[in-house]
Amino acid sequence: MDYILYEVNGAVGTITINREKALNALNSQVLDELNATLDAVDLDTVRCLILTGAGEKSFVAGADIGEMSTLSKAEGEAFGKKGNDVFRKLETFPIPVIAAVNGFALGGGCEISMSCDIRICSDNAVFGQPEVGLGITPGFGGTQRLARLVSPGMAKQLIYTARNIKAAEAYRIGLVNQVVSAEVNEAGEVVVSAKDALMAAANKMAAGIAMQAPIAVRNCKKAINEGLQVDMDQAIVIEEKLFGDCFETEDQRAGMANFLEKDKEKKLKVVPFKNC
């Protein structure tokens, strides 16, 4: 792997797009390596993934314009399909994926973050779909996921104007779940950088997810993703099936037995009130 780093700490895996000199821009090789990395994740041990970009300046600045500039119509469509296939794999990945967004998340960077389940960003993050300024449309799912995440009207405004937005506005419109700032001391000196604070917050959330029953978490992701694609009557059937699939599993039996045992112990500790 030239451009993708992957490390595992306990039940949390971290994928880093490591093309810092190019602001982690996505070219065909990066997409191929990301696809291969996802295929190599050990789903028996890893319960949550974090996706981030190398360095302080950029999460992913977009797709590689140098590579795209000479593409024919057919080649452009094929490049869009390559990106969409990888992003769809990320979106439907069995375990939750948290995007830890630092700096630029433009074009393909915004699109790959939207393929993740949860987005946490540093306060220096910048989001946008600037493609129309380059004479193209968002090609890695931007026209579809942005409208679903925020609203059709807001998505159209951002896409038609090619306007970038900062972290605070991304949070306000619901594009990100959390904004993290650098930590400073009383003298105003930075003691924890924005990137380090971001990764700490992402790891804390990932660890919290990894503590939960893994089959239940996976089924929740599947139920939400699939349910959003159909009407409510069909969505409820999807939920019922995945709810039922949790029963007779070790997770369900242990989780409920543990709850009942704690409830029993709690009741035994209650001292009856006596009138004096």
Short mmCIF file of C-alpha atoms in Angstrom, two decimals:
data_model
loop_
_atom_site.label_atom_id
_atom_site.label_comp_id
_atom_site.label_asym_id
_atom_site.label_seq_id
_atom_site.Cartn_x
_atom_site.Cartn_y
_atom_site.Cartn_z
CA MET A 1 0.00 0.00 0.00
CA ASP A 2 1.44 3.34 -1.07
CA TYR A 3 -1.38 5.60 0.01
CA ILE A 4 -3.42 3.78 2.65
CA LEU A 5 -2.36 3.10 6.23
CA TYR A 6 -4.33 0.66 8.36
CA GLU A 7 -3.86 -0.06 12.05
CA VAL A 8 -5.90 -1.87 14.66
CA ASN A 9 -6.10 -0.98 18.34
CA GLY A 10 -8.23 -3.47 20.21
CA ALA A 11 -11.59 -3.67 18.43
CA VAL A 12 -11.13 -0.37 16.54
CA GLY A 13 -9.48 -0.13 13.13
CA THR A 14 -8.19 3.15 11.67
CA ILE A 15 -7.81 3.73 7.94
CA THR A 16 -5.70 6.75 6.99
CA ILE A 17 -5.59 8.11 3.45
CA ASN A 18 -1.89 8.94 3.29
CA ARG A 19 -1.26 11.18 0.31
CA GLU A 20 -0.46 14.30 2.29
CA LYS A 21 1.53 16.15 -0.38
CA ALA A 22 -1.54 16.04 -2.64
CA LEU A 23 -3.86 16.91 0.29
CA ASN A 24 -4.97 13.25 0.22
CA ALA A 25 -6.71 13.65 -3.14
CA LEU A 26 -8.35 10.53 -4.51
CA ASN A 27 -6.91 8.96 -7.64
CA SER A 28 -7.48 5.49 -9.06
CA GLN A 29 -4.67 3.97 -6.99
CA VAL A 30 -6.01 5.41 -3.73
CA LEU A 31 -9.48 4.04 -4.53
CA ASP A 32 -8.06 0.60 -5.38
CA GLU A 33 -6.01 0.51 -2.18
CA LEU A 34 -8.96 1.64 -0.07
CA ASN A 35 -11.10 -1.10 -1.64
CA ALA A 36 -8.44 -3.71 -0.89
CA THR A 37 -8.07 -2.45 2.69
CA LEU A 38 -11.79 -2.79 3.34
CA ASP A 39 -11.66 -6.34 1.99
CA ALA A 40 -8.84 -7.14 4.41
CA VAL A 41 -10.56 -5.93 7.60
CA ASP A 42 -10.97 -8.81 10.05
CA LEU A 43 -14.66 -8.57 10.90
CA ASP A 44 -14.27 -11.20 13.62
CA THR A 45 -12.18 -8.84 15.74
CA VAL A 46 -12.76 -5.28 14.49
CA ARG A 47 -16.09 -3.77 15.57
CA CYS A 48 -15.75 -0.18 14.38
CA LEU A 49 -13.66 1.69 11.80
CA ILE A 50 -12.33 5.25 11.75
CA LEU A 51 -11.53 6.85 8.39
CA THR A 52 -9.27 9.91 8.33
CA GLY A 53 -6.70 11.77 6.24
CA ALA A 54 -3.00 12.21 6.95
CA GLY A 55 -1.72 15.52 8.28
CA GLU A 56 -3.33 18.64 9.69
CA LYS A 57 -4.45 20.39 6.48
CA SER A 58 -6.76 17.99 4.72
CA PHE A 59 -9.07 15.04 5.18
CA VAL A 60 -9.52 14.53 1.43
CA ALA A 61 -9.30 17.59 -0.81
CA GLY A 62 -11.26 15.89 -3.60
CA ALA A 63 -10.69 13.63 -6.55
CA ASP A 64 -7.42 14.07 -8.42
CA ILE A 65 -8.07 16.79 -11.01
CA GLY A 66 -4.84 15.97 -12.83
CA GLU A 67 -6.11 12.46 -13.49
CA MET A 68 -9.63 13.59 -14.41
CA SER A 69 -8.66 16.45 -16.74
CA THR A 70 -7.96 14.25 -19.78
CA LEU A 71 -10.74 11.67 -19.38
CA SER A 72 -13.16 10.90 -22.19
CA LYS A 73 -16.90 10.57 -21.54
CA ALA A 74 -16.60 6.80 -21.17
CA GLU A 75 -13.52 7.10 -18.97
CA GLY A 76 -15.23 9.73 -16.83
CA GLU A 77 -18.21 7.47 -16.28
CA ALA A 78 -15.90 4.56 -15.44
CA PHE A 79 -13.99 6.70 -12.91
CA GLY A 80 -17.29 7.73 -11.33
CA LYS A 81 -18.30 4.08 -11.08
CA LYS A 82 -14.96 3.14 -9.47
CA GLY A 83 -15.46 5.78 -6.78
CA ASN A 84 -19.12 4.93 -6.28
CA ASP A 85 -18.38 1.22 -5.93
CA VAL A 86 -15.80 1.84 -3.20
CA PHE A 87 -17.95 4.42 -1.41
CA ARG A 88 -20.97 2.13 -1.55
CA LYS A 89 -18.86 -0.66 -0.05
CA LEU A 90 -17.92 1.75 2.73
CA GLU A 91 -21.54 2.80 3.23
CA THR A 92 -22.81 -0.77 3.44
CA PHE A 93 -19.79 -2.11 5.35
CA PRO A 94 -21.06 -4.49 8.06
CA ILE A 95 -19.59 -2.50 10.96
CA PRO A 96 -19.96 1.23 11.71
CA VAL A 97 -17.52 3.67 10.13
CA ILE A 98 -16.69 7.07 11.66
CA ALA A 99 -15.22 9.80 9.45
CA ALA A 100 -12.71 11.91 11.39
CA VAL A 101 -12.54 15.01 9.20
CA ASN A 102 -9.67 17.45 9.52
CA GLY A 103 -9.23 20.40 7.16
CA PHE A 104 -10.50 20.14 3.59
CA ALA A 105 -13.34 17.74 2.77
CA LEU A 106 -14.16 18.91 -0.73
CA GLY A 107 -15.72 17.10 -3.66
CA GLY A 108 -14.76 13.45 -3.25
CA GLY A 109 -13.68 14.24 0.29
CA CYS A 110 -17.14 15.44 1.25
CA GLU A 111 -18.61 12.47 -0.61
CA ILE A 112 -16.47 9.85 1.14
CA SER A 113 -17.31 11.37 4.52
CA MET A 114 -21.01 11.09 3.67
CA SER A 115 -20.51 7.38 2.93
CA CYS A 116 -19.55 6.89 6.57
CA ASP A 117 -22.12 6.36 9.33
CA ILE A 118 -21.00 9.24 11.53
CA ARG A 119 -18.96 12.38 10.83
CA ILE A 120 -16.82 14.12 13.48
CA CYS A 121 -14.77 17.11 12.37
CA SER A 122 -12.19 19.53 13.72
CA ASP A 123 -13.18 23.20 13.84
CA ASN A 124 -10.89 23.91 10.89
CA ALA A 125 -12.82 21.55 8.62
CA VAL A 126 -14.18 22.87 5.32
CA PHE A 127 -16.87 21.00 3.37
CA GLY A 128 -18.10 21.56 -0.15
CA GLN A 129 -19.04 20.19 -3.54
CA PRO A 130 -17.16 22.52 -5.91
CA GLU A 131 -17.55 20.36 -9.02
CA VAL A 132 -19.75 22.70 -11.11
CA GLY A 133 -16.92 25.24 -10.99
CA LEU A 134 -14.81 22.62 -12.78
CA GLY A 135 -17.46 21.92 -15.38
CA ILE A 136 -18.59 18.58 -13.95
CA THR A 137 -21.13 17.22 -11.48
CA PRO A 138 -20.37 15.52 -8.17
CA GLY A 139 -19.57 12.01 -9.34
CA PHE A 140 -19.05 9.92 -6.21
CA GLY A 141 -22.57 10.11 -4.75
CA GLY A 142 -22.62 13.80 -3.81
CA THR A 143 -25.89 14.61 -5.58
CA GLN A 144 -27.57 11.72 -3.80
CA ARG A 145 -26.18 11.53 -0.26
CA LEU A 146 -26.04 15.27 0.44
CA ALA A 147 -29.75 15.66 -0.34
CA ARG A 148 -30.55 12.74 1.95
CA LEU A 149 -28.37 13.98 4.81
CA VAL A 150 -29.35 17.65 4.91
CA SER A 151 -32.29 18.52 2.64
CA PRO A 152 -32.83 18.66 -1.12
CA GLY A 153 -33.00 22.46 -1.05
CA MET A 154 -29.80 22.90 0.96
CA ALA A 155 -27.99 20.29 -1.12
CA LYS A 156 -29.00 22.04 -4.34
CA GLN A 157 -27.84 25.38 -2.98
CA LEU A 158 -24.43 24.04 -1.98
CA ILE A 159 -23.95 22.10 -5.21
CA TYR A 160 -25.26 24.77 -7.62
CA THR A 161 -23.18 27.55 -6.05
CA ALA A 162 -20.05 25.42 -5.41
CA ARG A 163 -19.85 27.21 -2.06
CA ASN A 164 -17.68 25.80 0.72
CA ILE A 165 -18.92 25.79 4.32
CA LYS A 166 -17.02 25.72 7.59
CA ALA A 167 -17.43 23.26 10.45
CA ALA A 168 -19.97 25.34 12.39
CA GLU A 169 -22.34 25.56 9.43
CA ALA A 170 -21.84 21.90 8.57
CA TYR A 171 -22.94 21.10 12.11
CA ARG A 172 -25.91 23.48 11.92
CA ILE A 173 -27.32 21.87 8.79
CA GLY A 174 -26.75 18.34 10.09
CA LEU A 175 -23.88 17.34 7.83
CA VAL A 176 -21.64 16.51 10.81
CA ASN A 177 -22.45 15.04 14.22
CA GLN A 178 -19.78 16.78 16.29
CA VAL A 179 -17.18 19.55 16.03
CA VAL A 180 -13.95 19.24 18.04
CA SER A 181 -11.53 22.07 18.87
CA ALA A 182 -7.89 22.19 19.90
CA GLU A 183 -7.26 22.32 23.64
CA VAL A 184 -5.51 25.44 24.95
CA ASN A 185 -4.15 26.31 28.39
CA GLU A 186 -4.79 29.50 30.35
CA ALA A 187 -1.95 31.22 28.52
CA GLY A 188 -3.65 30.52 25.21
CA GLU A 189 -1.06 27.95 24.18
CA VAL A 190 -2.22 24.90 22.24
CA VAL A 191 -1.65 21.79 24.35
CA VAL A 192 -3.62 19.38 22.18
CA SER A 193 -3.84 20.07 18.45
CA ALA A 194 -7.18 20.05 16.65
CA LYS A 195 -6.19 16.86 14.81
CA ASP A 196 -5.16 15.08 18.01
CA ALA A 197 -8.36 16.20 19.76
CA LEU A 198 -10.36 15.00 16.75
CA MET A 199 -8.76 11.56 16.76
CA ALA A 200 -9.24 11.27 20.53
CA ALA A 201 -12.95 12.05 20.12
CA ALA A 202 -13.31 9.60 17.23
CA ASN A 203 -11.53 6.84 19.15
CA LYS A 204 -13.67 7.48 22.22
CA MET A 205 -16.84 7.14 20.17
CA ALA A 206 -15.52 4.09 18.33
CA ALA A 207 -14.59 2.43 21.63
CA GLY A 208 -18.10 3.09 22.94
CA ILE A 209 -19.59 1.45 19.85
CA ALA A 210 -17.17 -1.47 20.08
CA MET A 211 -18.35 -2.18 23.65
CA GLN A 212 -21.88 -2.90 22.47
CA ALA A 213 -23.19 -6.26 21.26
CA PRO A 214 -21.64 -6.57 17.76
CA ILE A 215 -24.47 -8.50 16.11
CA ALA A 216 -27.01 -5.97 17.35
CA VAL A 217 -24.91 -3.02 16.13
CA ARG A 218 -24.48 -4.58 12.69
CA ASN A 219 -28.19 -5.31 12.44
CA CYS A 220 -29.02 -1.74 13.46
CA LYS A 221 -26.81 -0.38 10.67
CA LYS A 222 -28.40 -2.73 8.16
CA ALA A 223 -31.92 -1.87 9.31
CA ILE A 224 -31.34 1.89 9.07
CA ASN A 225 -29.60 1.77 5.69
CA GLU A 226 -32.07 -0.59 4.06
CA GLY A 227 -35.10 0.98 5.70
CA LEU A 228 -34.29 4.40 4.28
CA GLN A 229 -34.55 3.02 0.75
CA VAL A 230 -38.17 1.80 1.05
CA ASP A 231 -41.51 2.98 2.41
CA MET A 232 -42.42 2.64 6.08
CA ASP A 233 -44.46 -0.55 5.69
CA GLN A 234 -41.51 -2.31 4.03
CA ALA A 235 -39.03 -0.75 6.46
CA ILE A 236 -40.86 -2.18 9.46
CA VAL A 237 -40.66 -5.66 7.93
CA ILE A 238 -36.90 -5.21 7.51
CA GLU A 239 -36.64 -4.17 11.15
CA GLU A 240 -38.75 -7.11 12.37
CA LYS A 241 -36.51 -9.58 10.52
CA LEU A 242 -33.28 -8.09 11.87
CA PHE A 243 -34.78 -7.81 15.36
CA GLY A 244 -35.66 -11.50 15.26
CA ASP A 245 -32.21 -12.42 13.97
CA CYS A 246 -30.69 -11.15 17.22
CA PHE A 247 -32.46 -13.79 19.29
CA GLU A 248 -30.80 -17.10 20.17
CA THR A 249 -27.41 -15.42 19.72
CA GLU A 250 -24.75 -15.43 22.42
CA ASP A 251 -24.92 -11.62 22.50
CA GLN A 252 -28.64 -11.58 23.21
CA ARG A 253 -28.58 -14.33 25.80
CA ALA A 254 -25.60 -12.89 27.67
CA GLY A 255 -26.86 -9.31 27.47
CA MET A 256 -30.32 -10.08 28.81
CA ALA A 257 -29.03 -12.51 31.46
CA ASN A 258 -26.62 -9.84 32.68
CA PHE A 259 -29.41 -7.27 32.85
CA LEU A 260 -31.70 -9.60 34.77
CA GLU A 261 -28.91 -10.51 37.20
CA LYS A 262 -28.15 -6.85 37.88
CA ASP A 263 -31.86 -6.13 38.32
CA LYS A 264 -32.11 -9.01 40.80
CA GLU A 265 -29.12 -7.76 42.79
CA LYS A 266 -30.57 -4.26 42.83
CA LYS A 267 -33.86 -5.51 44.26
CA LEU A 268 -32.08 -7.53 46.96
CA LYS A 269 -30.33 -4.37 48.14
CA VAL A 270 -33.60 -2.52 48.73
CA VAL A 271 -34.28 -2.19 52.46
CA PRO A 272 -38.03 -2.25 53.26
CA PHE A 273 -39.33 0.89 54.96
CA LYS A 274 -40.45 0.33 58.55
CA ASN A 275 -42.62 2.62 60.64
CA CYS A 276 -41.02 3.55 63.97
#
